Amino acid sequence: MTDRGKPPILGEVELAALPRAAGGLGALASTVRFLARDTGLVRGGRTLLHMNQADGFDCPGCAWPEPGPGDRSRFEFCENGAKALAEEATTARATPEVVGGRTLAELRALTDFELGQLGRLTEPMLYDADVDGERYHPITWDAAIALLADELRALGPAATALYTSGRTSNEAAFLYQLVGRWWGTNNFPDCSNLCHESSGAALGATLGVGKGSVGLDDFDHADLILVLGQNPGTNHPRMLSTLREAARRGATIVSVNPMREVGLARFAHPQAPLELLGRSTALAAEVVQVQIGGDLAALLAIGKAVLEREDAAPGTVLDQAFLDEHTEGFAAWAAHVRALAWPDLVRGAGIDEATLRRTADRYVAADATIACWAMGLTQHAHAVATIQEVVNLLLLRGNIGRRGAGACPVRGHSNVQGDRTMGIDHHPKPALLDALAAEFGFAPPRAGGLDVVGTLEAMHAGTVRALVCLGGNFLSAAPDTHGTAAALEGCAITASVSTKLNRTHLHPGRRALILPCLARSEVDAQAGGEQFVTVEDSMSIVHASRGVLPPASPHLRSEPAIVCALGAALLGDVLPWAELAADYDRVRAHISRVIPGFDDFAARVRVPGGFQLPNDARDRSFTAVGGRARFTISTPPDLTLPPGHLRMMTIRSHDQYNTTIYGLDDRYRGVRGERRVVFVHPDDLEALGLVERQLVTIESTWDGQVRRAEGFRCVAHELPRGNCASYFPEANAVVPRGAVAVGSNTPASKSVVVRLVPETADDA
């Protein structure tokens, strides 16, 4: 693969030893450093005391739930939550002079980290290729909204796609889908299409509800916690506190993941004085290091071992009463699994049979099991089948709908689950459309719309020519970076409601608008007085979020106010838009009559801690699937690789959250000062003729098209042979938009077949 006669071209990257435990002094020092850099220690520290409090604002990071108000710490935040706050509460300002002082080409030359460091956006800005094809210029709010409405009317609803980020509040999301459907489209691509769409599809088909079935208190009663395809130490650090408490009372934690992660080895709570001095808690009793994509085979193997235990001692292993009363399809599933050969399952999982049987023994020994997972399971071609196999395993012993047990998809952005609850869905349920029609007196469109991948295809085909983004960084979040950039540039108009400049803004359509909005941490003062918004966490708790900081600019508008302004300009006076923007209780009144579970919304959400939505899996009614949970049958994929190739998964560094880059270090993987790295097993480096720090281009081939991402440094790391990993969004350039999960259309970003091609001095 490389010419061994030429010296390798090495790139600069600082490599350090891995810490013994997550959290501890390292987390505390990192928190202090980021606050000092972005907000100032005093201002940032005071603001942190309001984050995740019953009378404060919701963390702009992950959706891990808070304890009840009586059990909540005054310091209910983690290191990455502090980074998220520092990022949005920064004192730097990306004014029109700062942004417009650079050409698009100059802005594109900045890294994502450098773009974020420009600061908070302060005023609306317009890019117009016909006036100045190089820069953004300031524009008034009235002119910006009028221009956007005029462009959408000229193009029509079928040519419009309305994207939503998971940081959007319930109120803004409800208004957004209302405006879009009244306008006539179901084209609602959403960040959930890129992350947990596979979870929703799998759980909806098997349990009848596309959400998890556990509450936070269930972790106090679980005997076994399976953490599947998830790295909570970086992606959901507050979850480590929950796992710590579970481990300390004797629960067993097993990590099933291709990479060994420090965050699941040991955890030192950074807010516990003794643990700051070096004491820590062991978390995972074992790491089952499956190969990338091997989870489905591993789960089938564990299920097979459970069946064999039952066959050896009938009536002692399975929860037969639960299976008989609450499930269907068990006999067919059991026959299928019994027929699978152990050598095939072992080869597919990449794990020895003894380890798989030992995991099955742990499962059988546990009276209550919780299975948690994240994007390590959801972003494969066989993702839906894998998550359905998680459900199969839980059903075997009645681990759905009882204390200390259940399914727990751990969501990313703080309100990605709430957005879907509010109707952000390209395939809306008829009941939602009927309720909208009854409440508002219009006929919502019934035909299915476009998700993210469908929107990209339509943009390339020229049938979607307007993209409006309510938050998020569409370009960096989507697969096929270069193709997505071209698709954006082919639009007639692109518009983004944003707090900071991001890469989507740098590949504008013929016209582009940047519409700056309030952050979660900022006071939202409207004509009706100071307002609050609501969010829904990973465990279906709906609660209020009230900002405490003064807005970064007097020109910022709230997301609900921006959506209402667009509704007024696009649809006219079909609703009292100004009144809805002035008083969010008016929005909540509509929600209470349209969305199930939100009765008396305005009053119930004012109760400290909020309220929990009903869940048919939690109460074992399984209404949407005919009253019985469903076993499903699947076969592991063939993971054979062509010679000289590896299977790559995209991952996050510890200094990022989704596409937001807080810094250039990954403390828990020993990488500092660089993000363009590819982690490879040392033996694979040797077999491929590569050395550590060598510069390579990552190449993938899909449907005859080669995609490349240049300038990556090889880093030796403990992964299964034949596997590699690299950070997104940098590696998204080699993720084909056509490689998607069957049944959810989620990009298969965790399973990309690649080559590592050495770079030469000639390339430079």
PDB file of N, CA and C in Angstrom, residues 602-691:
ATOM      1  N   ALA A 602     -49.271  24.285  30.508  1.00  0.00           N
ATOM      2  CA  ALA A 602     -48.694  25.482  31.118  1.00  0.00           C
ATOM      3  C   ALA A 602     -48.603  25.366  32.634  1.00  0.00           C
ATOM      4  N   ALA A 603     -49.597  24.750  33.257  1.00  0.00           N
ATOM      5  CA  ALA A 603     -49.575  24.614  34.713  1.00  0.00           C
ATOM      6  C   ALA A 603     -48.629  23.503  35.156  1.00  0.00           C
ATOM      7  N   ARG A 604     -48.679  22.359  34.484  1.00  0.00           N
ATOM      8  CA  ARG A 604     -47.878  21.204  34.922  1.00  0.00           C
ATOM      9  C   ARG A 604     -46.387  21.445  34.760  1.00  0.00           C
ATOM     10  N   VAL A 605     -45.988  22.201  33.741  1.00  0.00           N
ATOM     11  CA  VAL A 605     -44.560  22.404  33.526  1.00  0.00           C
ATOM     12  C   VAL A 605     -43.989  23.420  34.516  1.00  0.00           C
ATOM     13  N   ARG A 606     -44.861  24.131  35.216  1.00  0.00           N
ATOM     14  CA  ARG A 606     -44.402  25.063  36.245  1.00  0.00           C
ATOM     15  C   ARG A 606     -44.129  24.370  37.576  1.00  0.00           C
ATOM     16  N   VAL A 607     -44.528  23.119  37.704  1.00  0.00           N
ATOM     17  CA  VAL A 607     -44.175  22.346  38.884  1.00  0.00           C
ATOM     18  C   VAL A 607     -42.681  22.045  38.822  1.00  0.00           C
ATOM     19  N   PRO A 608     -41.917  22.324  39.878  1.00  0.00           N
ATOM     20  CA  PRO A 608     -40.470  22.066  39.824  1.00  0.00           C
ATOM     21  C   PRO A 608     -40.162  20.639  39.375  1.00  0.00           C
ATOM     22  N   GLY A 609     -39.307  20.523  38.387  1.00  0.00           N
ATOM     23  CA  GLY A 609     -38.949  19.212  37.847  1.00  0.00           C
ATOM     24  C   GLY A 609     -39.790  18.774  36.680  1.00  0.00           C
ATOM     25  N   GLY A 610     -40.929  19.458  36.432  1.00  0.00           N
ATOM     26  CA  GLY A 610     -41.756  19.144  35.274  1.00  0.00           C
ATOM     27  C   GLY A 610     -42.573  17.877  35.456  1.00  0.00           C
ATOM     28  N   PHE A 611     -42.855  17.189  34.351  1.00  0.00           N
ATOM     29  CA  PHE A 611     -43.710  16.001  34.390  1.00  0.00           C
ATOM     30  C   PHE A 611     -43.218  14.986  33.367  1.00  0.00           C
ATOM     31  N   GLN A 612     -43.598  13.730  33.578  1.00  0.00           N
ATOM     32  CA  GLN A 612     -43.179  12.661  32.675  1.00  0.00           C
ATOM     33  C   GLN A 612     -44.315  12.290  31.736  1.00  0.00           C
ATOM     34  N   LEU A 613     -43.988  12.121  30.475  1.00  0.00           N
ATOM     35  CA  LEU A 613     -44.980  11.735  29.476  1.00  0.00           C
ATOM     36  C   LEU A 613     -45.324  10.251  29.604  1.00  0.00           C
ATOM     37  N   PRO A 614     -46.527   9.872  29.231  1.00  0.00           N
ATOM     38  CA  PRO A 614     -46.903   8.451  29.276  1.00  0.00           C
ATOM     39  C   PRO A 614     -46.080   7.642  28.285  1.00  0.00           C
ATOM     40  N   ASN A 615     -45.963   6.334  28.565  1.00  0.00           N
ATOM     41  CA  ASN A 615     -45.129   5.467  27.735  1.00  0.00           C
ATOM     42  C   ASN A 615     -45.725   4.070  27.735  1.00  0.00           C
ATOM     43  N   ASP A 616     -46.168   3.613  26.563  1.00  0.00           N
ATOM     44  CA  ASP A 616     -46.842   2.314  26.451  1.00  0.00           C
ATOM     45  C   ASP A 616     -45.922   1.133  26.719  1.00  0.00           C
ATOM     46  N   ALA A 617     -44.612   1.331  26.585  1.00  0.00           N
ATOM     47  CA  ALA A 617     -43.689   0.247  26.914  1.00  0.00           C
ATOM     48  C   ALA A 617     -43.487   0.173  28.423  1.00  0.00           C
ATOM     49  N   ARG A 618     -43.433   1.335  29.048  1.00  0.00           N
ATOM     50  CA  ARG A 618     -43.215   1.351  30.497  1.00  0.00           C
ATOM     51  C   ARG A 618     -44.372   0.705  31.250  1.00  0.00           C
ATOM     52  N   ASP A 619     -45.594   0.877  30.735  1.00  0.00           N
ATOM     53  CA  ASP A 619     -46.736   0.265  31.433  1.00  0.00           C
ATOM     54  C   ASP A 619     -47.172  -1.067  30.809  1.00  0.00           C
ATOM     55  N   ARG A 620     -46.392  -1.566  29.831  1.00  0.00           N
ATOM     56  CA  ARG A 620     -46.613  -2.877  29.198  1.00  0.00           C
ATOM     57  C   ARG A 620     -47.934  -2.971  28.438  1.00  0.00           C
ATOM     58  N   SER A 621     -48.451  -1.839  27.985  1.00  0.00           N
ATOM     59  CA  SER A 621     -49.689  -1.913  27.199  1.00  0.00           C
ATOM     60  C   SER A 621     -49.406  -2.163  25.721  1.00  0.00           C
ATOM     61  N   PHE A 622     -48.289  -1.655  25.206  1.00  0.00           N
ATOM     62  CA  PHE A 622     -47.854  -1.900  23.824  1.00  0.00           C
ATOM     63  C   PHE A 622     -48.989  -1.647  22.820  1.00  0.00           C
ATOM     64  N   THR A 623     -49.727  -0.579  23.050  1.00  0.00           N
ATOM     65  CA  THR A 623     -50.954  -0.317  22.286  1.00  0.00           C
ATOM     66  C   THR A 623     -50.704  -0.213  20.791  1.00  0.00           C
ATOM     67  N   ALA A 624     -49.667   0.514  20.399  1.00  0.00           N
ATOM     68  CA  ALA A 624     -49.448   0.795  18.982  1.00  0.00           C
ATOM     69  C   ALA A 624     -49.037  -0.432  18.182  1.00  0.00           C
ATOM     70  N   VAL A 625     -48.652  -1.525  18.856  1.00  0.00           N
ATOM     71  CA  VAL A 625     -48.297  -2.754  18.137  1.00  0.00           C
ATOM     72  C   VAL A 625     -49.267  -3.878  18.510  1.00  0.00           C
ATOM     73  N   GLY A 626     -50.493  -3.513  18.788  1.00  0.00           N
ATOM     74  CA  GLY A 626     -51.533  -4.509  18.998  1.00  0.00           C
ATOM     75  C   GLY A 626     -51.586  -5.115  20.376  1.00  0.00           C
ATOM     76  N   GLY A 627     -50.910  -4.490  21.347  1.00  0.00           N
ATOM     77  CA  GLY A 627     -50.999  -4.969  22.717  1.00  0.00           C
ATOM     78  C   GLY A 627     -49.927  -5.946  23.135  1.00  0.00           C
ATOM     79  N   ARG A 628     -49.051  -6.342  22.212  1.00  0.00           N
ATOM     80  CA  ARG A 628     -47.973  -7.275  22.540  1.00  0.00           C
ATOM     81  C   ARG A 628     -46.665  -6.805  21.910  1.00  0.00           C
ATOM     82  N   ALA A 629     -45.596  -6.848  22.694  1.00  0.00           N
ATOM     83  CA  ALA A 629     -44.277  -6.542  22.150  1.00  0.00           C
ATOM     84  C   ALA A 629     -43.885  -7.621  21.147  1.00  0.00           C
ATOM     85  N   ARG A 630     -43.114  -7.239  20.161  1.00  0.00           N
ATOM     86  CA  ARG A 630     -42.835  -8.139  19.047  1.00  0.00           C
ATOM     87  C   ARG A 630     -41.369  -8.562  18.990  1.00  0.00           C
ATOM     88  N   PHE A 631     -41.150  -9.855  18.934  1.00  0.00           N
ATOM     89  CA  PHE A 631     -39.826 -10.375  18.586  1.00  0.00           C
ATOM     90  C   PHE A 631     -39.617 -10.202  17.083  1.00  0.00           C
ATOM     91  N   THR A 632     -38.405  -9.928  16.688  1.00  0.00           N
ATOM     92  CA  THR A 632     -38.063  -9.788  15.268  1.00  0.00           C
ATOM     93  C   THR A 632     -36.874 -10.686  14.954  1.00  0.00           C
ATOM     94  N   ILE A 633     -36.741 -11.047  13.702  1.00  0.00           N
ATOM     95  CA  ILE A 633     -35.707 -11.984  13.265  1.00  0.00           C
ATOM     96  C   ILE A 633     -34.719 -11.268  12.351  1.00  0.00           C
ATOM     97  N   SER A 634     -33.434 -11.472  12.608  1.00  0.00           N
ATOM     98  CA  SER A 634     -32.401 -10.837  11.785  1.00  0.00           C
ATOM     99  C   SER A 634     -31.192 -11.751  11.678  1.00  0.00           C
ATOM    100  N   THR A 635     -30.377 -11.459  10.690  1.00  0.00           N
ATOM    101  CA  THR A 635     -29.158 -12.219  10.428  1.00  0.00           C
ATOM    102  C   THR A 635     -27.974 -11.264  10.406  1.00  0.00           C
ATOM    103  N   PRO A 636     -26.866 -11.607  11.035  1.00  0.00           N
ATOM    104  CA  PRO A 636     -25.713 -10.698  11.052  1.00  0.00           C
ATOM    105  C   PRO A 636     -25.190 -10.410   9.648  1.00  0.00           C
ATOM    106  N   PRO A 637     -24.651  -9.219   9.437  1.00  0.00           N
ATOM    107  CA  PRO A 637     -24.096  -8.873   8.122  1.00  0.00           C
ATOM    108  C   PRO A 637     -22.746  -9.540   7.897  1.00  0.00           C
ATOM    109  N   ASP A 638     -22.370  -9.633   6.653  1.00  0.00           N
ATOM    110  CA  ASP A 638     -21.040 -10.110   6.284  1.00  0.00           C
ATOM    111  C   ASP A 638     -20.080  -8.929   6.402  1.00  0.00           C
ATOM    112  N   LEU A 639     -19.140  -9.005   7.314  1.00  0.00           N
ATOM    113  CA  LEU A 639     -18.210  -7.898   7.560  1.00  0.00           C
ATOM    114  C   LEU A 639     -16.839  -8.148   6.930  1.00  0.00           C
ATOM    115  N   THR A 640     -16.772  -9.041   5.967  1.00  0.00           N
ATOM    116  CA  THR A 640     -15.505  -9.312   5.286  1.00  0.00           C
ATOM    117  C   THR A 640     -15.023  -8.057   4.563  1.00  0.00           C
ATOM    118  N   LEU A 641     -13.742  -7.756   4.720  1.00  0.00           N
ATOM    119  CA  LEU A 641     -13.155  -6.564   4.107  1.00  0.00           C
ATOM    120  C   LEU A 641     -12.292  -6.938   2.911  1.00  0.00           C
ATOM    121  N   PRO A 642     -12.256  -6.079   1.894  1.00  0.00           N
ATOM    122  CA  PRO A 642     -11.300  -6.298   0.797  1.00  0.00           C
ATOM    123  C   PRO A 642      -9.870  -6.180   1.326  1.00  0.00           C
ATOM    124  N   PRO A 643      -8.914  -6.834   0.692  1.00  0.00           N
ATOM    125  CA  PRO A 643      -7.513  -6.730   1.142  1.00  0.00           C
ATOM    126  C   PRO A 643      -7.063  -5.271   1.197  1.00  0.00           C
ATOM    127  N   GLY A 644      -6.309  -4.925   2.239  1.00  0.00           N
ATOM    128  CA  GLY A 644      -5.763  -3.587   2.363  1.00  0.00           C
ATOM    129  C   GLY A 644      -6.746  -2.538   2.844  1.00  0.00           C
ATOM    130  N   HIS A 645      -7.940  -2.934   3.248  1.00  0.00           N
ATOM    131  CA  HIS A 645      -8.960  -1.987   3.693  1.00  0.00           C
ATOM    132  C   HIS A 645      -9.237  -2.161   5.186  1.00  0.00           C
ATOM    133  N   LEU A 646      -9.818  -1.106   5.780  1.00  0.00           N
ATOM    134  CA  LEU A 646     -10.252  -1.106   7.165  1.00  0.00           C
ATOM    135  C   LEU A 646     -11.710  -0.652   7.224  1.00  0.00           C
ATOM    136  N   ARG A 647     -12.360  -0.964   8.324  1.00  0.00           N
ATOM    137  CA  ARG A 647     -13.713  -0.437   8.545  1.00  0.00           C
ATOM    138  C   ARG A 647     -13.599   0.710   9.548  1.00  0.00           C
ATOM    139  N   MET A 648     -14.059   1.891   9.153  1.00  0.00           N
ATOM    140  CA  MET A 648     -13.900   3.099   9.957  1.00  0.00           C
ATOM    141  C   MET A 648     -15.221   3.508  10.592  1.00  0.00           C
ATOM    142  N   MET A 649     -15.139   3.964  11.836  1.00  0.00           N
ATOM    143  CA  MET A 649     -16.282   4.615  12.471  1.00  0.00           C
ATOM    144  C   MET A 649     -15.888   6.047  12.826  1.00  0.00           C
ATOM    145  N   THR A 650     -16.841   6.961  12.708  1.00  0.00           N
ATOM    146  CA  THR A 650     -16.597   8.333  13.138  1.00  0.00           C
ATOM    147  C   THR A 650     -16.931   8.443  14.621  1.00  0.00           C
ATOM    148  N   ILE A 651     -16.156   9.268  15.336  1.00  0.00           N
ATOM    149  CA  ILE A 651     -16.299   9.421  16.781  1.00  0.00           C
ATOM    150  C   ILE A 651     -16.150  10.899  17.146  1.00  0.00           C
ATOM    151  N   ARG A 652     -16.449  11.231  18.385  1.00  0.00           N
ATOM    152  CA  ARG A 652     -16.224  12.581  18.897  1.00  0.00           C
ATOM    153  C   ARG A 652     -14.956  12.609  19.734  1.00  0.00           C
ATOM    154  N   SER A 653     -14.317  13.765  19.783  1.00  0.00           N
ATOM    155  CA  SER A 653     -13.235  13.978  20.738  1.00  0.00           C
ATOM    156  C   SER A 653     -13.831  14.504  22.036  1.00  0.00           C
ATOM    157  N   HIS A 654     -13.016  14.568  23.066  1.00  0.00           N
ATOM    158  CA  HIS A 654     -13.512  15.045  24.355  1.00  0.00           C
ATOM    159  C   HIS A 654     -13.720  16.552  24.359  1.00  0.00           C
ATOM    160  N   ASP A 655     -13.122  17.247  23.416  1.00  0.00           N
ATOM    161  CA  ASP A 655     -13.287  18.702  23.327  1.00  0.00           C
ATOM    162  C   ASP A 655     -14.281  19.086  22.238  1.00  0.00           C
ATOM    163  N   GLN A 656     -15.357  18.335  22.093  1.00  0.00           N
ATOM    164  CA  GLN A 656     -16.384  18.720  21.146  1.00  0.00           C
ATOM    165  C   GLN A 656     -17.725  18.201  21.625  1.00  0.00           C
ATOM    166  N   TYR A 657     -18.795  18.771  21.085  1.00  0.00           N
ATOM    167  CA  TYR A 657     -20.126  18.206  21.262  1.00  0.00           C
ATOM    168  C   TYR A 657     -20.827  18.298  19.919  1.00  0.00           C
ATOM    169  N   ASN A 658     -21.138  17.147  19.352  1.00  0.00           N
ATOM    170  CA  ASN A 658     -21.657  17.097  17.986  1.00  0.00           C
ATOM    171  C   ASN A 658     -20.715  17.875  17.078  1.00  0.00           C
ATOM    172  N   THR A 659     -21.197  18.866  16.340  1.00  0.00           N
ATOM    173  CA  THR A 659     -20.308  19.568  15.404  1.00  0.00           C
ATOM    174  C   THR A 659     -19.657  20.794  16.022  1.00  0.00           C
ATOM    175  N   THR A 660     -19.904  21.068  17.303  1.00  0.00           N
ATOM    176  CA  THR A 660     -19.292  22.217  17.965  1.00  0.00           C
ATOM    177  C   THR A 660     -17.950  21.798  18.538  1.00  0.00           C
ATOM    178  N   ILE A 661     -16.895  22.495  18.148  1.00  0.00           N
ATOM    179  CA  ILE A 661     -15.536  22.141  18.555  1.00  0.00           C
ATOM    180  C   ILE A 661     -15.077  23.133  19.624  1.00  0.00           C
ATOM    181  N   TYR A 662     -14.922  22.637  20.856  1.00  0.00           N
ATOM    182  CA  TYR A 662     -14.520  23.498  21.964  1.00  0.00           C
ATOM    183  C   TYR A 662     -13.011  23.696  22.024  1.00  0.00           C
ATOM    184  N   GLY A 663     -12.260  22.716  21.577  1.00  0.00           N
ATOM    185  CA  GLY A 663     -10.806  22.771  21.636  1.00  0.00           C
ATOM    186  C   GLY A 663     -10.222  21.669  20.776  1.00  0.00           C
ATOM    187  N   LEU A 664      -8.908  21.504  20.836  1.00  0.00           N
ATOM    188  CA  LEU A 664      -8.209  20.593  19.931  1.00  0.00           C
ATOM    189  C   LEU A 664      -7.619  19.378  20.633  1.00  0.00           C
ATOM    190  N   ASP A 665      -8.071  19.121  21.871  1.00  0.00           N
ATOM    191  CA  ASP A 665      -7.521  17.999  22.621  1.00  0.00           C
ATOM    192  C   ASP A 665      -8.559  16.893  22.787  1.00  0.00           C
ATOM    193  N   ASP A 666      -8.054  15.690  23.006  1.00  0.00           N
ATOM    194  CA  ASP A 666      -8.897  14.552  23.375  1.00  0.00           C
ATOM    195  C   ASP A 666      -8.196  13.863  24.537  1.00  0.00           C
ATOM    196  N   ARG A 667      -8.411  14.406  25.730  1.00  0.00           N
ATOM    197  CA  ARG A 667      -7.668  13.970  26.912  1.00  0.00           C
ATOM    198  C   ARG A 667      -7.812  12.480  27.174  1.00  0.00           C
ATOM    199  N   TYR A 668      -8.987  11.919  26.930  1.00  0.00           N
ATOM    200  CA  TYR A 668      -9.230  10.518  27.265  1.00  0.00           C
ATOM    201  C   TYR A 668      -8.688   9.552  26.222  1.00  0.00           C
ATOM    202  N   ARG A 669      -8.164  10.081  25.095  1.00  0.00           N
ATOM    203  CA  ARG A 669      -7.503   9.201  24.120  1.00  0.00           C
ATOM    204  C   ARG A 669      -6.053   9.608  23.891  1.00  0.00           C
ATOM    205  N   GLY A 670      -5.565  10.558  24.695  1.00  0.00           N
ATOM    206  CA  GLY A 670      -4.155  10.899  24.664  1.00  0.00           C
ATOM    207  C   GLY A 670      -3.712  11.701  23.463  1.00  0.00           C
ATOM    208  N   VAL A 671      -4.624  12.465  22.844  1.00  0.00           N
ATOM    209  CA  VAL A 671      -4.292  13.270  21.670  1.00  0.00           C
ATOM    210  C   VAL A 671      -4.443  14.745  22.028  1.00  0.00           C
ATOM    211  N   ARG A 672      -3.440  15.546  21.679  1.00  0.00           N
ATOM    212  CA  ARG A 672      -3.484  16.973  21.991  1.00  0.00           C
ATOM    213  C   ARG A 672      -3.115  17.801  20.759  1.00  0.00           C
ATOM    214  N   GLY A 673      -3.857  18.874  20.569  1.00  0.00           N
ATOM    215  CA  GLY A 673      -3.490  19.868  19.573  1.00  0.00           C
ATOM    216  C   GLY A 673      -3.814  19.510  18.137  1.00  0.00           C
ATOM    217  N   GLU A 674      -4.593  18.437  17.900  1.00  0.00           N
ATOM    218  CA  GLU A 674      -4.871  18.035  16.524  1.00  0.00           C
ATOM    219  C   GLU A 674      -6.152  17.204  16.467  1.00  0.00           C
ATOM    220  N   ARG A 675      -6.935  17.407  15.419  1.00  0.00           N
ATOM    221  CA  ARG A 675      -8.175  16.658  15.232  1.00  0.00           C
ATOM    222  C   ARG A 675      -8.134  15.739  14.011  1.00  0.00           C
ATOM    223  N   ARG A 676      -7.267  16.013  13.074  1.00  0.00           N
ATOM    224  CA  ARG A 676      -7.223  15.177  11.871  1.00  0.00           C
ATOM    225  C   ARG A 676      -6.312  13.979  12.144  1.00  0.00           C
ATOM    226  N   VAL A 677      -6.858  13.031  12.916  1.00  0.00           N
ATOM    227  CA  VAL A 677      -6.135  11.818  13.257  1.00  0.00           C
ATOM    228  C   VAL A 677      -7.010  10.616  12.909  1.00  0.00           C
ATOM    229  N   VAL A 678      -6.360   9.476  12.677  1.00  0.00           N
ATOM    230  CA  VAL A 678      -7.082   8.220  12.461  1.00  0.00           C
ATOM    231  C   VAL A 678      -6.452   7.185  13.384  1.00  0.00           C
ATOM    232  N   PHE A 679      -7.278   6.598  14.262  1.00  0.00           N
ATOM    233  CA  PHE A 679      -6.827   5.613  15.233  1.00  0.00           C
ATOM    234  C   PHE A 679      -6.821   4.230  14.587  1.00  0.00           C
ATOM    235  N   VAL A 680      -5.674   3.521  14.676  1.00  0.00           N
ATOM    236  CA  VAL A 680      -5.497   2.227  14.007  1.00  0.00           C
ATOM    237  C   VAL A 680      -4.767   1.284  14.967  1.00  0.00           C
ATOM    238  N   HIS A 681      -5.133   0.010  14.920  1.00  0.00           N
ATOM    239  CA  HIS A 681      -4.418  -0.986  15.722  1.00  0.00           C
ATOM    240  C   HIS A 681      -2.951  -1.021  15.291  1.00  0.00           C
ATOM    241  N   PRO A 682      -2.003  -1.096  16.251  1.00  0.00           N
ATOM    242  CA  PRO A 682      -0.577  -1.102  15.877  1.00  0.00           C
ATOM    243  C   PRO A 682      -0.218  -2.182  14.860  1.00  0.00           C
ATOM    244  N   ASP A 683      -0.812  -3.369  14.969  1.00  0.00           N
ATOM    245  CA  ASP A 683      -0.494  -4.437  14.012  1.00  0.00           C
ATOM    246  C   ASP A 683      -1.025  -4.111  12.616  1.00  0.00           C
ATOM    247  N   ASP A 684      -2.148  -3.399  12.543  1.00  0.00           N
ATOM    248  CA  ASP A 684      -2.652  -2.986  11.233  1.00  0.00           C
ATOM    249  C   ASP A 684      -1.751  -1.930  10.618  1.00  0.00           C
ATOM    250  N   LEU A 685      -1.234  -1.016  11.436  1.00  0.00           N
ATOM    251  CA  LEU A 685      -0.279  -0.035  10.910  1.00  0.00           C
ATOM    252  C   LEU A 685       0.912  -0.749  10.272  1.00  0.00           C
ATOM    253  N   GLU A 686       1.439  -1.730  10.989  1.00  0.00           N
ATOM    254  CA  GLU A 686       2.597  -2.457  10.460  1.00  0.00           C
ATOM    255  C   GLU A 686       2.232  -3.216   9.196  1.00  0.00           C
ATOM    256  N   ALA A 687       1.081  -3.882   9.194  1.00  0.00           N
ATOM    257  CA  ALA A 687       0.683  -4.667   8.025  1.00  0.00           C
ATOM    258  C   ALA A 687       0.456  -3.790   6.805  1.00  0.00           C
ATOM    259  N   LEU A 688       0.016  -2.570   7.025  1.00  0.00           N
ATOM    260  CA  LEU A 688      -0.231  -1.648   5.913  1.00  0.00           C
ATOM    261  C   LEU A 688       1.006  -0.843   5.536  1.00  0.00           C
ATOM    262  N   GLY A 689       2.126  -1.080   6.218  1.00  0.00           N
ATOM    263  CA  GLY A 689       3.352  -0.361   5.907  1.00  0.00           C
ATOM    264  C   GLY A 689       3.322   1.078   6.374  1.00  0.00           C
ATOM    265  N   LEU A 690       2.581   1.347   7.453  1.00  0.00           N
ATOM    266  CA  LEU A 690       2.447   2.701   7.977  1.00  0.00           C
ATOM    267  C   LEU A 690       3.111   2.796   9.344  1.00  0.00           C
ATOM    268  N   VAL A 691       3.393   4.025   9.753  1.00  0.00           N
ATOM    269  CA  VAL A 691       3.955   4.258  11.085  1.00  0.00           C
ATOM    270  C   VAL A 691       3.144   5.344  11.776  1.00  0.00           C
TER     271      VAL A 691
END
